[in-house]
CSV table of C-alpha atoms in Angstrom, one decimal:
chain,number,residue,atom,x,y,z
A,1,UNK,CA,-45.5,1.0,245.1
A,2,UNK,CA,-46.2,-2.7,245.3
A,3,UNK,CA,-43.8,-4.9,243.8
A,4,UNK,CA,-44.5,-8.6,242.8
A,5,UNK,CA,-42.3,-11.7,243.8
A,6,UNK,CA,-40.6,-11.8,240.3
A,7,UNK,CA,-40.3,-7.8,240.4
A,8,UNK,CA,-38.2,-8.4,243.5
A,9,UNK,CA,-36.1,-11.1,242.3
A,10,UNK,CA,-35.4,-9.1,239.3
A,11,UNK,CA,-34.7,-6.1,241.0
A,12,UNK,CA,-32.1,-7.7,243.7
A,13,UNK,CA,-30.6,-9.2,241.1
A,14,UNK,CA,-29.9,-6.3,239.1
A,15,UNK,CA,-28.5,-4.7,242.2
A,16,UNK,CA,-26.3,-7.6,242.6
A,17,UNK,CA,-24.9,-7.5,239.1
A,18,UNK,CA,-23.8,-3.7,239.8
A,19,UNK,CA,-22.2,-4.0,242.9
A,20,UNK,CA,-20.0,-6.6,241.4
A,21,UNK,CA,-19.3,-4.3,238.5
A,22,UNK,CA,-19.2,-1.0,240.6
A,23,UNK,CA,-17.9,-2.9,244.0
A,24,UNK,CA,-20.2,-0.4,245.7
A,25,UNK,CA,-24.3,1.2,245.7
A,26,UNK,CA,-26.0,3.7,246.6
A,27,UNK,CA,-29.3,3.8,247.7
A,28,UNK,CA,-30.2,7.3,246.0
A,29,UNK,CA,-28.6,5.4,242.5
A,30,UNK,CA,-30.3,2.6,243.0
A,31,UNK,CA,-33.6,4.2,243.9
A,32,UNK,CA,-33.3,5.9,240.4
A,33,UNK,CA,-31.7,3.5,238.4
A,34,UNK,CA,-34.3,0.9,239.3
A,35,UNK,CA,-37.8,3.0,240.0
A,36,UNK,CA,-38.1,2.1,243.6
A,37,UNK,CA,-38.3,4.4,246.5
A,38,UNK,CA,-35.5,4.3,248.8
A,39,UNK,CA,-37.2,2.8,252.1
A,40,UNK,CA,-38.0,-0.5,249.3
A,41,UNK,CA,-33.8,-0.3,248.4
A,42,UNK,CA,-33.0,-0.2,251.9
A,43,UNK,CA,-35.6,-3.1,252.7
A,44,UNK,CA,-33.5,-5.0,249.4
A,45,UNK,CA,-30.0,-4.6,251.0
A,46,UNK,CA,-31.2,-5.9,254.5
A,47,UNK,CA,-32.2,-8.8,252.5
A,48,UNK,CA,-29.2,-9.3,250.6
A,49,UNK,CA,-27.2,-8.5,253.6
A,50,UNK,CA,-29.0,-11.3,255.6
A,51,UNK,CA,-28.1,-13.5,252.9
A,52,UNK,CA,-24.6,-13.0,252.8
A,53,UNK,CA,-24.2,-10.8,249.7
A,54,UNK,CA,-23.5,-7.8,250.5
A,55,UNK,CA,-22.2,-5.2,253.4
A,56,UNK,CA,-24.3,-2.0,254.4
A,57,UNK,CA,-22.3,0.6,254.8
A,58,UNK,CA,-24.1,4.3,255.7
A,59,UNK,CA,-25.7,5.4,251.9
A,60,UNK,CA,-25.3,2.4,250.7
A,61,UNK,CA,-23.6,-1.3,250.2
A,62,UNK,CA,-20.2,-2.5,248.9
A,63,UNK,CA,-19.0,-6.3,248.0
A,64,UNK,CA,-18.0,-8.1,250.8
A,65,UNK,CA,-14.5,-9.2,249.9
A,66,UNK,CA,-13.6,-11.7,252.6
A,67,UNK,CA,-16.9,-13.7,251.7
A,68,UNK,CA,-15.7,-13.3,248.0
A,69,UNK,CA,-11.6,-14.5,248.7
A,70,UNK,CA,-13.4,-17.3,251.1
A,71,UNK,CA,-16.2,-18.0,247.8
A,72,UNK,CA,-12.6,-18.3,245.3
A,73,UNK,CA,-10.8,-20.8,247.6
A,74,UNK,CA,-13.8,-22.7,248.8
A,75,UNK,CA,-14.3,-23.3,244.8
A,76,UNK,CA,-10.6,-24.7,244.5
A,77,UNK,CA,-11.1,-27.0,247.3
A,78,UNK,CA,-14.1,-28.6,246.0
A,79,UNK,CA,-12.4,-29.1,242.0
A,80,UNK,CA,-12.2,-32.8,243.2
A,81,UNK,CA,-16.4,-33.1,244.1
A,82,UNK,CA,-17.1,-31.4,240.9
A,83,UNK,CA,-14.9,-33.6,238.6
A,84,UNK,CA,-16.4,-36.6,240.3
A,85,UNK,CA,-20.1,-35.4,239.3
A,86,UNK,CA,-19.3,-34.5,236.0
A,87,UNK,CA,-17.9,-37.5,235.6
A,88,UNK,CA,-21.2,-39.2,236.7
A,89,UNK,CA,-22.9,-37.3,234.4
A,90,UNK,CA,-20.9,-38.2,231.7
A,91,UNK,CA,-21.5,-41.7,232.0
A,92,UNK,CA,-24.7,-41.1,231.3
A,93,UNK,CA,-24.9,-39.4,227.9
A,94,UNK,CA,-24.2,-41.7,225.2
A,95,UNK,CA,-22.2,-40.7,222.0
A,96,UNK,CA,-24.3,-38.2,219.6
A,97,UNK,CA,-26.8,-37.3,222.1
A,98,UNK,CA,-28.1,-33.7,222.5
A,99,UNK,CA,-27.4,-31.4,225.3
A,100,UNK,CA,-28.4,-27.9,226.9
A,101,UNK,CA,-25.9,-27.0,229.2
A,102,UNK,CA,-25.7,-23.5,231.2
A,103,UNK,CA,-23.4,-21.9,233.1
A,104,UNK,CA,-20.9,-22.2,236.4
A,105,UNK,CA,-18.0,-24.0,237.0
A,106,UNK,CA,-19.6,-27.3,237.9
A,107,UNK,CA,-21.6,-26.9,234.6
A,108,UNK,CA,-17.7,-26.5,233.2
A,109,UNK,CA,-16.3,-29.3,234.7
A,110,UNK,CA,-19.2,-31.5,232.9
A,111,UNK,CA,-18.1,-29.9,230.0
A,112,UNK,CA,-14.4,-31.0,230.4
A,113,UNK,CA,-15.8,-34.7,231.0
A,114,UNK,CA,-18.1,-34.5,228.2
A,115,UNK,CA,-14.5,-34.7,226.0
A,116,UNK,CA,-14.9,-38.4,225.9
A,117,UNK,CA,-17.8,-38.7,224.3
A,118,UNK,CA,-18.1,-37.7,220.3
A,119,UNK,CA,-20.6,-36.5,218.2
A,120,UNK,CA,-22.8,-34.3,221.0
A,121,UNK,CA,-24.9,-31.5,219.9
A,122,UNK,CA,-24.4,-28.9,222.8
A,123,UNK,CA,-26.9,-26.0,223.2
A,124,UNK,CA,-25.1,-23.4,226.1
A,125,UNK,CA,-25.1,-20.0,226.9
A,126,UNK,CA,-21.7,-19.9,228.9
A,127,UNK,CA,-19.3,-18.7,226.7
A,128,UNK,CA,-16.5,-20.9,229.0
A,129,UNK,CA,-18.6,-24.1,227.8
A,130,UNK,CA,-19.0,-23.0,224.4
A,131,UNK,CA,-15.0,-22.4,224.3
A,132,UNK,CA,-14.0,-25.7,225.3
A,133,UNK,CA,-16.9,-27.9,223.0
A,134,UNK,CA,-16.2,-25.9,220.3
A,135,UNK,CA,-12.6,-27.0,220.1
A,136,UNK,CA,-14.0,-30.8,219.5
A,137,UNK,CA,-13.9,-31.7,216.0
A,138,UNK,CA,-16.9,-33.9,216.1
A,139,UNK,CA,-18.8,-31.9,218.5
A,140,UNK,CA,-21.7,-29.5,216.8
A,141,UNK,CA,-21.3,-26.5,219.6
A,142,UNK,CA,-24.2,-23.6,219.1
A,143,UNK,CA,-23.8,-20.5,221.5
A,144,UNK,CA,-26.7,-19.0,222.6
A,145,UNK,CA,-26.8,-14.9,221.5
A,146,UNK,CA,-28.1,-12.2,223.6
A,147,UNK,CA,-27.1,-10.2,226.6
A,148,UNK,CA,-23.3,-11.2,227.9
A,149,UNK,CA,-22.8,-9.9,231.1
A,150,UNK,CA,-19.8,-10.4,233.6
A,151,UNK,CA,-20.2,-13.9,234.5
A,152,UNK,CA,-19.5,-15.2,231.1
A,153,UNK,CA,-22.9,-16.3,230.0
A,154,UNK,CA,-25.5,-14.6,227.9
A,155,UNK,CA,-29.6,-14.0,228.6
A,156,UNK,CA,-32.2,-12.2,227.6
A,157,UNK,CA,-35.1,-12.2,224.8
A,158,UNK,CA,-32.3,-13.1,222.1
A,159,UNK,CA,-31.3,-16.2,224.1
A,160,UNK,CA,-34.7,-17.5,225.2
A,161,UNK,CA,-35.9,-16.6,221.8
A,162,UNK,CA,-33.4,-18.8,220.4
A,163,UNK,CA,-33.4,-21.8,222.3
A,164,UNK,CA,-37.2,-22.0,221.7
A,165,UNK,CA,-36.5,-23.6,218.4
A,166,UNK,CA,-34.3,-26.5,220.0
A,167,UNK,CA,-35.0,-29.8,221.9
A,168,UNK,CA,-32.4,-31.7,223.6
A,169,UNK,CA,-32.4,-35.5,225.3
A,170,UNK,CA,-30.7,-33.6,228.5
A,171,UNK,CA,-30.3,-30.3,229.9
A,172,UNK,CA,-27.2,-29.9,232.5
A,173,UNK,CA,-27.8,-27.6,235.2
A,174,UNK,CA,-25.5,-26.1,237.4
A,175,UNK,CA,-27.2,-24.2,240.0
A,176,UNK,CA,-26.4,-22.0,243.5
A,177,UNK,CA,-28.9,-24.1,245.6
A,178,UNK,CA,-31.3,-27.0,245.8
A,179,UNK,CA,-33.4,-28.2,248.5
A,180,UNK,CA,-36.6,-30.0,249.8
A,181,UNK,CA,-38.1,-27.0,250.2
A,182,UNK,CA,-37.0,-24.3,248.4
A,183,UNK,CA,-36.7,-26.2,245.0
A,184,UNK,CA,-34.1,-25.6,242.7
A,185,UNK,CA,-32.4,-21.6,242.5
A,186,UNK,CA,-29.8,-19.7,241.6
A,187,UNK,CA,-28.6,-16.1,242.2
A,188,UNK,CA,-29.1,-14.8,238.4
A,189,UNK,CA,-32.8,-13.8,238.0
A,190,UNK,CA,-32.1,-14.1,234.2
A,191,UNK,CA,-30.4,-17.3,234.0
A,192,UNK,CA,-33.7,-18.6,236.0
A,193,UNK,CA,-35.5,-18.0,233.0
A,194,UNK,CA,-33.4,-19.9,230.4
A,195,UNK,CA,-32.7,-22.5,233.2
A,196,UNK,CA,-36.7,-22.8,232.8
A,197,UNK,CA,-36.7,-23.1,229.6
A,198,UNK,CA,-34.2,-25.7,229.3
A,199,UNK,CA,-36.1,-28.1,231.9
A,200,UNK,CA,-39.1,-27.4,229.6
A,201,UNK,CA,-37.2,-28.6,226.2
A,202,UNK,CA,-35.6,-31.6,227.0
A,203,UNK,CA,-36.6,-35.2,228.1
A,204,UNK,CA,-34.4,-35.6,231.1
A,205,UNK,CA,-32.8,-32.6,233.7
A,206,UNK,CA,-29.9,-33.7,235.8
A,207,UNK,CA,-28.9,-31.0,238.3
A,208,UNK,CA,-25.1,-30.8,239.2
A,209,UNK,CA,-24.4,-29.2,242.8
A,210,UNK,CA,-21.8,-30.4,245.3
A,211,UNK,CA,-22.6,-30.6,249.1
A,212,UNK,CA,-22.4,-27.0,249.8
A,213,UNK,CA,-25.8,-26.2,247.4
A,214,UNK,CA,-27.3,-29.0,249.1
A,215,UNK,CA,-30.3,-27.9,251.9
A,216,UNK,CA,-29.9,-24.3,251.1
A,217,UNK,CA,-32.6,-21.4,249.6
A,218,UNK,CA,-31.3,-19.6,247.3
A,219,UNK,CA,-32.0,-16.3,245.5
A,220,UNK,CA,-34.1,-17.1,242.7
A,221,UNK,CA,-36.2,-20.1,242.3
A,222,UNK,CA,-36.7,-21.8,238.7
A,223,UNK,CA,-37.7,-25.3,239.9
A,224,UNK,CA,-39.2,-27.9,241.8
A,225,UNK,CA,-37.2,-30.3,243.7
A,226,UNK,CA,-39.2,-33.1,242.8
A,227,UNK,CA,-39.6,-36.3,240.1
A,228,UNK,CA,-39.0,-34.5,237.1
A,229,UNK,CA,-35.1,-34.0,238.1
A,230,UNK,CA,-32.3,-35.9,239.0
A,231,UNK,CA,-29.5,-34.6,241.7
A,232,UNK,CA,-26.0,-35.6,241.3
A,233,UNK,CA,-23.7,-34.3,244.4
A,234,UNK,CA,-20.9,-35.6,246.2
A,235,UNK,CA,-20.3,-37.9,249.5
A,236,UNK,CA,-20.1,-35.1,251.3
A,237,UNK,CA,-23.8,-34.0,251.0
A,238,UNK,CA,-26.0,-34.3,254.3
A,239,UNK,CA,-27.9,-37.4,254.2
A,240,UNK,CA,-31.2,-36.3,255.9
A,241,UNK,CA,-31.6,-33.2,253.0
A,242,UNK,CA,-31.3,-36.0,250.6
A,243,UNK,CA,-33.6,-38.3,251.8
A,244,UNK,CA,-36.3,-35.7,251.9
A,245,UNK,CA,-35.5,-35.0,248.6
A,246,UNK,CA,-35.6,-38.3,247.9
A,247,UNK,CA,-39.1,-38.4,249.2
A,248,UNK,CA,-40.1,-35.8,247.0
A,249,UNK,CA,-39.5,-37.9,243.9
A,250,UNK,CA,-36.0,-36.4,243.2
A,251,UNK,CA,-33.7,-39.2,241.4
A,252,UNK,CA,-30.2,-38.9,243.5
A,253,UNK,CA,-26.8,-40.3,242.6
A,254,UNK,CA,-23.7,-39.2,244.6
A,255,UNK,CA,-20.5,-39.3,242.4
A,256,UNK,CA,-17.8,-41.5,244.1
């Protein structure tokens, strides 16, 4: 059977989201689950073991939980970049302005700076984000319905069906990976599309990614790198990946 690029994305993904459920696949589940034949499952988990995401074990794959304990501290270490761009992003958003913002935890820490300002109109589907806006009095906080998986943020029809009748001056986008030529991805095939979708309805995107996103492919594209966006990232990025972003048009500001 012949699977398009989309039909692979959305099937890797899904056998992502189980084995961090399940913490471990098989290929005969999967080949049912998901309608593929087993030499196309096994062809998925070389992939996904190439990239990092997985382990194959004989039958199957399980998580890899080093590369998961590394992923948790690596996170903690960077807290510092990610204030520092979500404070640069907050300076730019003026009182009452309107906002899509999705998920991650450098979509989170904009969140957190976003406290300063008053009167925003925030549009998310990541329930942490919808948490913390929600709590400000002035703030007018709508939480995208839908889908909620593990990762704390919802998708689906409901969601994108929803946010088609909003517009917003920015949409925030914290993503897995962005480069010159890959574009802009992330890991969540379903997230791509609301991610899409939020670019589409608003009149400026600002991308949030510290130096580890920078120069790296990702899993599921949703975006050109070029003029429409603007990158904010830390000192720490790799000059030469920026300036051939740069050359493609993409508006970059590193966050002291």
């Amino acid at each position: 059977m012949a699977y398009s690029s989309l039909k692979i994305d959305v099937r890797r993904g899904r056998i992502l989201e189980m084995l961090r459920r399940d913490g471990r696949v098989y290929v005969s589940q999967l080949s049912s689950l998901l309608e593929a034949t087993p030499a196309t499952i096994r062809n998925d988990l070389a992939a996904l073991e190439k990239d990092g995401c997985l382990e194959r074990v004989p039958g199957g794959a399980v998580r890899k939980a080093q590369a998961e304990q590394n992923a948790s501290a690596a996170r903690i270490e960077r807290a510092a970049e990610k204030r520092a761009i979500a404070a640069c992003m907050a300076a730019m958003v003026r009182d009452g302005d309107r906002l899509f913002i999705n998920s991650g935890t450098t979509a989170l820490a904009v969140a957190e700076a976003l406290r300063a300002r008053r009167a925003l109109h925030v549009v998310t589907n990541s329930l942490p984000v919808a948490a913390l806006l929600g709590a400000e009095p002035s703030f007018r906080v709508l939480m995208l319905g839908g889908v909620i998986n593990a990762y704390g943020f919802t998708c689906g029809g409901d969601a994108q069906e929803q946010l088609g009748r909003y517009r917003a001056d920015w949409t925030v986008l914290a993503v897995d990976s962005v480069s010159a030529a890959g574009g802009v991805t992330t890991y969540h095939p379903d997230e791509a599309i609301l991610n899409r979708q939020m670019i589409e309805r608003a009149a400026r995107t600002v991308i949030v990614a510290d130096h580890t996103k920078i120069g790296r492919a990702g899993f599921a594209r949703f975006h050109p790198a070029d003029s429409s966006v603007c990158l904010i990232t830390d000192a720490a990025a790799a000059g030469p990946e920026l300036e051939r972003l740069a050359k493609q048009g993409v508006e970059i500001r590193v966050a002291d």
